[in-house]
Amino acid sequence: MSSPEAKPRKARKTRSQVSRLLTSSPTQIWKSRISWRITLVVFLTIMAVQAGILSMTIRDYENSRLNELVETARSSIAPLINSRIMDLLAPPIPEESLERLFATTKVKGVAVYSSDLNLIRTYGAPTVITVLDVSSLYKTHYDGNWYEVVFRPQDLRRPFVIVARIDAETVPRQVYSYVEQTILIMLLMSAFVTSVLMVALGHWLLEPILFMRQTLLTATENPENPKIPDSPFDPNDEIGGAIALAHRLIRQNAENMRQIKGAAEDQIHKLAYYDSLTGLPNRTLFVQKLSDQARPDGIESQPRFAVITLDLDHFKDINDSMGHNVGDAILRAIGKRLRAALPEQATVARTGEDEFAIMTPLRDGATTAREVGERIINVIRSHPFSVFNENFQIRASIGVATFPDDAVDPDQVLKNADIALNRAKEDGRDSVREYSEDFDRAVQHRFQMLRDLRDALESNQLSLYYQPQFDLRSGRLIGAEALLRWFKPDNSKQGGTFISPADFIPVAEQSGLIVPIGEWVMQQACIAAAKWTTPEGHGVRVAVNLSGAQFHQSDIVAYVDRVLQEAGLPPTRLELEVTESVFMDDIQHTVQTLQRLHGLGVEIAIDDFGTGYSSLSYLRQFPIDRLKIDQSFIRNALNNPDDASIARTIVGLGHSLNLKVIAEGVETKDHENFLKGEGCDEVQGYRYARPMPGDKFLEFLAGYNGDLSVFDKA
Ligand code: C2E
Ligand code: MG
Ligand code: MG
C-alpha cells in the first residue's frame, strides 16, 4: 500500500483533491441522514438522562427551601419564649414580641404546648396540626401556601412544644424557576454536546465515508482505469483501514479486468487471424501481411517478394478414406515442415482446407520466386509424412508469383499465384507453375466463355450430335454416343462457329454449370434414343457422358430414373460414360451410386480408359459393363508398340473381368483390323461416321445395312 509519506508530491495533489471534497463537508454533515439520526439519538438520550436527574433533584430542592424557612422560623421563635416557668400564669411569649414576629418574619401563627403536651395558647393565624401525643411531634403540613412544623423542646432548648404556621408562598415559585433554569442548562448542554458530536462525526466518520463513496463512484465510472487519489486518512483506524482496503480492491479489480480484457483480445485476435488447426496465420492475416510487406519501409525502397500458393493433391481422398483425424494431423505436419524449411522472415499461412500460402522476401535478387516454389515442392515430396504410424506420400500443386514484377497490387499478386496454381492443377498436378500473363488471358477468356455459355443454355445454342457405335464381329449398329455441340452465333459468313466441347466442358465443370447442361443433355438424349430402332427392329442404346460434378449430385439416381420414364426409354438402352477421375473422390458414395444406377438397369462404361489413375481394385468393386479404350492408344497403336500393347492389355483385362471393351477413335481399316485381331468387341470412330445431328443420325440408322465393309470405300 502506498503511504502518503512515500509519495509526497502525489499526496499534496491528492490532499487538495480531498480538501475540495471536504470543503463542502459542513453542508454535507447537515445533509447527512446518518449524522442526523445519530445526533438526534444522542440529543434525546442526554435530554432523557437530564430529565431523570431533574425529577430526582426537584424534591430535594423544595425540601431544602422549606428547611430554610423552618430554620429561620426556629431561630426567630426560640429567643422569644419566656423561660421563667415559675410564673405559670404569665404567657410563654410576650404579645408584643409576637406581633413583631408576625410582622417581620414569615411566621404567621403559633400554637404553644406545655412539655406534657397540653395546649397553652395560640397566637396569630390558627394552625392545622394539633399535638395530641408523641407521634404528633414529627408531623409537618404543607399545602403549597402554608407550611406547618412542630418544634420540640430540644429544638428550642425551652420546655415547650410549638407548632409554627409559616408562610411558604415563595417556595413553589423558587421551585419553578429552578426547573426553568435547569431545563435551559440542559438544552444548552445537549445542543453543545450534539454540535460537538456532529463535528466529530463529520470529521472522523462522514468525511472518510464520503471520500470512499467518491472513490467508489469514480471507480465504477471507469473500473478498468480508476483515477483514485491516495487516501489522507490514517489506515490504522477502522474507516481509514476500510478505505485502504477498498482502494486495494479497486486496484486489484482494475488489474484483473485489464488482464481478462487483454486475454480476451488476444483470443479474439487469434481466432480472427490464425488457423486453429495449424496455428499458422489464416488468409485474412496473410493478405494483411502482404499489404504491409508491399509498402516501402524506408530502408529498402522497393521490396520484392515471392508469393506462393500451394494446394495438396487429392487431399480429399485421404480425408474420406482415412478420416479427418489423419487429415488434420497431416495438415499440421505440413504446416510444421513448411515453417521449418523457410526462413524466419517468410510468412507461412493456411488459407483454405488443403491450401497454404507463403510469402518470402527476395532480397538478394539471386533467388527467383520459381526457385522458392521448387524448393517448397521438394520439401513436401522429400519424404513421406508419418502420421499414426502410417506413411503418407503427399503431393502438392504450386503457383508462384512475384511482387512487384507480376502486379503492383499485393492482392493481385496473390490472385496471380492462385491463377498459376490452377494452371499447375490443370497440367496434371504435382508441379510448380509460375504466373504468366498468358494464364491471365486464358482466365479472362474462360470468364468470357462462361458468360457466353450461360447465354447459350438459355438461347438454345446447344445441340446434341450422335456418333454411332458398332459390334465389331456382327457389324450391327448397337448404339450411339451423345456429344454436345455449341454453335455460337457471330457475324461470320457461316453465321457462327462450333466451339469444341474439349474447350467449354472444363469451364462448365469448374463453374458447376455442367449440372444444368448435363441434365439437358440427358433429357434430349433419352427422348431421341426412344425413337431409335434398326431396320431389323433392334433398339439402339444411347451413351451419355456424365461428369464428376453431375455424378456426385445427391439425386442423380432419382433424376435418371425420372428422365427415363418421361422419355419412355427402357433403362437398358441408356449407358452412362464416366471417367476414372470420378472414382478418385468419395469411393463409398461412388460404389453406392453406381450400384443404384445399375439397379435401374442402366449400363456403365469407363470412358478414356487407360489415361487416368487406373486401379485394378475398383474394376472389381464397381458394377461396370464396359471399358472404353482411349482414342490416343488406338491412334498410335499401329506405330507405337507401347500403345498397341496397352490397347491389347485393356482388351484382355476387360474380358478377364467379363466386361465388354469398346474402342473409340477408330479412323482407318488398319485400326479396325488391329482391334479385330485383339478381340475388341465394339468400335466407334470417324471410319464409320462423324458425330451428326439427330435427324441425320435417324437417316443413317435407316440406311445402314449392318455390314461394316460399306465403310471400306470411304
Ligand atoms: P469423349 O467422351 O471421349 O468423346 C469422344 C470424342 O472423340 C468426341 O469429341 C468425338 O467427336 C471424338 N471422336 C470420335 N471418333 C473420333 C475419331 O475417329 N477420331 C478423332 N480424332 N476423334 C474422334 P468431342 O465431341 O469433341 O468431345 C470431346 C469430349 O467432350 C468428350 O470426350 C467428352 O469427354 C466431352 N463431352 C462431349 N459431350 C459431352 C456431354 O454431353 N457431357 C459431358 N459431360 N461431356 C461431354
Ligand atoms: Mg465419351
Ligand atoms: Mg473418350
Short mmCIF file of C-alpha atoms in Angstrom, two decimals, residues 193-435:
data_model
loop_
_atom_site.label_atom_id
_atom_site.label_comp_id
_atom_site.label_asym_id
_atom_site.label_seq_id
_atom_site.Cartn_x
_atom_site.Cartn_y
_atom_site.Cartn_z
CA VAL A 193 -22.74 18.18 23.04
CA THR A 194 -24.61 17.28 19.86
CA SER A 195 -22.89 20.06 17.92
CA VAL A 196 -19.53 18.82 19.02
CA LEU A 197 -20.67 15.34 18.18
CA MET A 198 -21.80 16.44 14.73
CA VAL A 199 -18.42 17.97 14.00
CA ALA A 200 -16.64 14.93 15.34
CA LEU A 201 -18.86 12.62 13.32
CA GLY A 202 -18.33 14.75 10.26
CA HIS A 203 -14.60 14.69 10.68
CA TRP A 204 -13.98 11.14 11.68
CA LEU A 205 -16.87 9.34 10.03
CA LEU A 206 -18.61 11.32 7.33
CA GLU A 207 -15.57 12.74 5.55
CA PRO A 208 -13.90 9.36 5.16
CA ILE A 209 -17.18 7.77 4.11
CA LEU A 210 -17.81 10.49 1.53
CA PHE A 211 -14.26 10.17 0.34
CA MET A 212 -14.72 6.44 -0.04
CA ARG A 213 -18.03 6.92 -1.79
CA GLN A 214 -16.48 9.38 -4.23
CA THR A 215 -13.62 6.99 -4.92
CA LEU A 216 -16.01 4.11 -5.49
CA LEU A 217 -18.08 6.29 -7.83
CA THR A 218 -15.03 7.19 -9.89
CA ALA A 219 -14.04 3.55 -9.91
CA THR A 220 -17.43 2.40 -11.18
CA GLU A 221 -17.35 5.01 -13.95
CA ASN A 222 -14.06 3.71 -15.25
CA PRO A 223 -13.39 0.44 -13.45
CA GLU A 224 -10.61 -0.53 -15.82
CA ASN A 225 -8.58 2.63 -15.26
CA PRO A 226 -9.84 4.12 -11.99
CA LYS A 227 -8.33 7.50 -11.08
CA ILE A 228 -8.29 7.12 -7.32
CA PRO A 229 -6.48 9.66 -5.12
CA ASP A 230 -4.30 8.47 -2.25
CA SER A 231 -6.25 8.31 0.99
CA PRO A 232 -5.37 11.07 3.51
CA PHE A 233 -6.95 9.03 6.31
CA ASP A 234 -4.98 7.05 8.79
CA PRO A 235 -5.09 3.44 7.61
CA ASN A 236 -4.69 2.31 11.21
CA ASP A 237 -8.18 3.34 12.24
CA GLU A 238 -11.22 1.34 11.23
CA ILE A 239 -12.51 3.62 8.47
CA GLY A 240 -9.09 4.54 7.16
CA GLY A 241 -8.39 0.81 7.07
CA ALA A 242 -11.62 0.16 5.21
CA ILE A 243 -10.72 2.86 2.66
CA ALA A 244 -7.29 1.41 2.16
CA LEU A 245 -8.90 -1.99 1.64
CA ALA A 246 -11.44 -0.58 -0.82
CA HIS A 247 -8.62 1.07 -2.76
CA ARG A 248 -6.74 -2.18 -2.88
CA LEU A 249 -9.84 -3.98 -4.15
CA ILE A 250 -10.44 -1.33 -6.82
CA ARG A 251 -6.85 -1.58 -8.00
CA GLN A 252 -6.99 -5.38 -7.97
CA ASN A 253 -10.27 -5.31 -9.85
CA ALA A 254 -8.80 -2.94 -12.44
CA GLU A 255 -5.77 -5.15 -12.82
CA ASN A 256 -7.97 -8.26 -13.21
CA MET A 257 -10.16 -6.54 -15.77
CA ARG A 258 -7.15 -5.43 -17.74
CA GLN A 259 -5.77 -8.95 -17.66
CA ILE A 260 -9.08 -10.54 -18.68
CA LYS A 261 -9.59 -7.99 -21.44
CA GLY A 262 -6.05 -8.46 -22.65
CA ALA A 263 -6.51 -12.23 -22.71
CA ALA A 264 -9.88 -11.92 -24.48
CA GLU A 265 -8.38 -9.57 -27.04
CA ASP A 266 -5.53 -11.99 -27.61
CA GLN A 267 -8.05 -14.80 -28.02
CA ILE A 268 -10.20 -12.80 -30.44
CA HIS A 269 -7.10 -11.84 -32.38
CA LYS A 270 -6.06 -15.48 -32.52
CA LEU A 271 -9.49 -16.63 -33.69
CA ALA A 272 -9.71 -13.88 -36.28
CA TYR A 273 -6.20 -14.12 -37.65
CA TYR A 274 -4.91 -17.61 -37.01
CA ASP A 275 -5.84 -21.05 -38.14
CA SER A 276 -6.75 -23.10 -35.10
CA LEU A 277 -5.56 -26.40 -36.56
CA THR A 278 -2.02 -25.50 -37.54
CA GLY A 279 -1.56 -22.31 -35.52
CA LEU A 280 -0.41 -20.60 -38.72
CA PRO A 281 -1.77 -17.21 -39.85
CA ASN A 282 -5.02 -17.52 -41.80
CA ARG A 283 -5.94 -15.95 -45.11
CA THR A 284 -7.01 -12.62 -43.55
CA LEU A 285 -3.71 -12.15 -41.75
CA PHE A 286 -1.78 -13.31 -44.79
CA VAL A 287 -3.46 -10.71 -47.00
CA GLN A 288 -2.79 -8.07 -44.34
CA LYS A 289 0.88 -9.04 -44.11
CA LEU A 290 1.07 -8.98 -47.87
CA SER A 291 -0.07 -5.34 -47.98
CA ASP A 292 2.29 -4.46 -45.11
CA GLN A 293 5.16 -6.12 -46.89
CA ALA A 294 4.39 -4.32 -50.15
CA ARG A 295 4.81 -0.89 -48.52
CA PRO A 296 8.35 0.50 -48.79
CA ASP A 297 9.82 0.54 -45.27
CA GLY A 298 12.30 3.37 -45.80
CA ILE A 299 15.39 1.17 -45.67
CA GLU A 300 14.61 -0.67 -48.80
CA SER A 301 12.83 1.50 -51.33
CA GLN A 302 11.19 -1.26 -53.36
CA PRO A 303 10.53 -4.56 -51.57
CA ARG A 304 10.47 -7.64 -53.73
CA PHE A 305 8.97 -10.88 -52.64
CA ALA A 306 7.61 -14.19 -53.82
CA VAL A 307 4.03 -15.24 -53.19
CA ILE A 308 3.46 -18.96 -53.37
CA THR A 309 0.14 -20.75 -53.12
CA LEU A 310 0.06 -24.46 -52.52
CA ASP A 311 -2.77 -26.96 -52.85
CA LEU A 312 -2.44 -30.57 -51.77
CA ASP A 313 -3.22 -33.09 -54.50
CA HIS A 314 -6.15 -35.41 -53.82
CA PHE A 315 -6.18 -34.49 -50.17
CA LYS A 316 -9.91 -35.11 -50.04
CA ASP A 317 -9.25 -38.81 -50.68
CA ILE A 318 -7.09 -39.05 -47.57
CA ASN A 319 -9.78 -37.31 -45.54
CA ASP A 320 -12.50 -39.55 -46.94
CA SER A 321 -10.65 -42.81 -46.73
CA MET A 322 -8.55 -42.33 -43.58
CA GLY A 323 -10.77 -39.99 -41.59
CA HIS A 324 -10.42 -36.38 -40.58
CA ASN A 325 -8.08 -37.12 -37.69
CA VAL A 326 -5.46 -38.32 -40.11
CA GLY A 327 -6.17 -35.44 -42.48
CA ASP A 328 -5.81 -32.93 -39.66
CA ALA A 329 -2.58 -34.48 -38.45
CA ILE A 330 -1.14 -34.36 -41.95
CA LEU A 331 -2.13 -30.71 -42.34
CA ARG A 332 -0.42 -29.91 -39.03
CA ALA A 333 2.69 -31.79 -40.11
CA ILE A 334 2.76 -29.98 -43.44
CA GLY A 335 2.42 -26.61 -41.67
CA LYS A 336 5.34 -27.55 -39.41
CA ARG A 337 7.52 -28.79 -42.21
CA LEU A 338 6.91 -25.69 -44.32
CA ARG A 339 7.59 -23.41 -41.36
CA ALA A 340 10.81 -25.22 -40.54
CA ALA A 341 12.03 -25.17 -44.12
CA LEU A 342 11.53 -21.46 -44.69
CA PRO A 343 13.49 -18.52 -43.30
CA GLU A 344 12.31 -16.51 -40.32
CA GLN A 345 11.14 -13.56 -42.47
CA ALA A 346 8.89 -15.80 -44.56
CA THR A 347 5.18 -15.96 -43.74
CA VAL A 348 3.51 -19.35 -43.94
CA ALA A 349 -0.30 -19.31 -43.77
CA ARG A 350 -3.08 -21.84 -44.09
CA THR A 351 -5.52 -20.19 -46.44
CA GLY A 352 -8.04 -22.93 -47.09
CA GLU A 353 -8.85 -26.53 -46.26
CA ASP A 354 -5.84 -28.00 -48.01
CA GLU A 355 -4.34 -24.72 -49.15
CA PHE A 356 -1.28 -22.93 -47.88
CA ALA A 357 0.23 -19.62 -48.89
CA ILE A 358 3.79 -18.49 -48.44
CA MET A 359 5.37 -15.10 -48.78
CA THR A 360 9.09 -14.69 -48.66
CA PRO A 361 11.27 -11.65 -49.41
CA LEU A 362 13.58 -11.91 -52.41
CA ARG A 363 16.33 -9.64 -51.06
CA ASP A 364 19.46 -10.80 -52.78
CA GLY A 365 17.96 -10.84 -56.27
CA ALA A 366 19.75 -14.13 -56.89
CA THR A 367 16.85 -16.40 -55.98
CA THR A 368 13.68 -16.29 -58.01
CA ALA A 369 10.13 -16.98 -56.91
CA ARG A 370 10.17 -20.07 -59.06
CA GLU A 371 13.21 -21.42 -57.22
CA VAL A 372 11.41 -20.90 -53.91
CA GLY A 373 8.41 -22.76 -55.34
CA GLU A 374 10.64 -25.64 -56.45
CA ARG A 375 12.26 -25.77 -53.04
CA ILE A 376 8.84 -25.97 -51.38
CA ILE A 377 7.56 -28.74 -53.63
CA ASN A 378 10.72 -30.70 -52.84
CA VAL A 379 10.21 -30.12 -49.12
CA ILE A 380 6.78 -31.73 -49.45
CA ARG A 381 7.98 -34.55 -51.71
CA SER A 382 11.30 -35.25 -49.96
CA HIS A 383 9.94 -37.81 -47.54
CA PRO A 384 6.52 -39.13 -46.58
CA PHE A 385 4.54 -37.73 -43.66
CA SER A 386 4.37 -40.15 -40.80
CA VAL A 387 1.02 -39.96 -39.04
CA PHE A 388 -0.39 -42.52 -36.58
CA ASN A 389 2.40 -44.93 -37.59
CA GLU A 390 1.42 -44.75 -41.25
CA ASN A 391 3.41 -43.08 -44.01
CA PHE A 392 1.61 -40.77 -46.42
CA GLN A 393 3.31 -39.61 -49.57
CA ILE A 394 1.81 -36.20 -50.15
CA ARG A 395 1.98 -34.30 -53.43
CA ALA A 396 1.19 -30.68 -53.98
CA SER A 397 0.50 -28.26 -56.80
CA ILE A 398 2.17 -24.90 -56.50
CA GLY A 399 1.56 -21.50 -58.07
CA VAL A 400 4.15 -18.76 -57.90
CA ALA A 401 4.02 -15.01 -58.48
CA THR A 402 6.46 -12.18 -57.78
CA PHE A 403 5.80 -8.75 -56.33
CA PRO A 404 6.07 -6.24 -57.92
CA ASP A 405 7.05 -7.95 -61.19
CA ASP A 406 3.68 -9.63 -61.78
CA ALA A 407 1.45 -6.98 -60.26
CA VAL A 408 1.91 -3.85 -58.16
CA ASP A 409 -1.20 -4.56 -56.13
CA PRO A 410 -0.39 -7.14 -53.43
CA ASP A 411 -3.89 -8.65 -53.65
CA GLN A 412 -3.39 -9.11 -57.34
CA VAL A 413 -0.08 -10.91 -56.74
CA LEU A 414 -1.94 -13.41 -54.58
CA LYS A 415 -4.60 -13.82 -57.27
CA ASN A 416 -1.86 -14.34 -59.84
CA ALA A 417 -0.28 -17.01 -57.68
CA ASP A 418 -3.72 -18.66 -57.49
CA ILE A 419 -4.06 -18.48 -61.27
CA ALA A 420 -0.66 -20.14 -61.61
CA LEU A 421 -1.75 -22.76 -59.06
CA ASN A 422 -4.84 -23.56 -61.11
CA ARG A 423 -2.64 -23.97 -64.12
CA ALA A 424 -0.44 -26.39 -62.17
CA LYS A 425 -3.52 -28.41 -61.22
CA GLU A 426 -4.80 -28.46 -64.78
CA ASP A 427 -1.41 -29.54 -66.03
CA GLY A 428 -1.67 -32.74 -64.05
CA ARG A 429 -0.84 -31.53 -60.52
CA ASP A 430 2.33 -32.27 -58.54
CA SER A 431 4.13 -29.39 -60.25
CA VAL A 432 5.13 -25.74 -59.92
CA ARG A 433 3.78 -23.09 -62.31
CA GLU A 434 4.95 -19.52 -62.41
CA TYR A 435 2.42 -16.87 -63.21
#
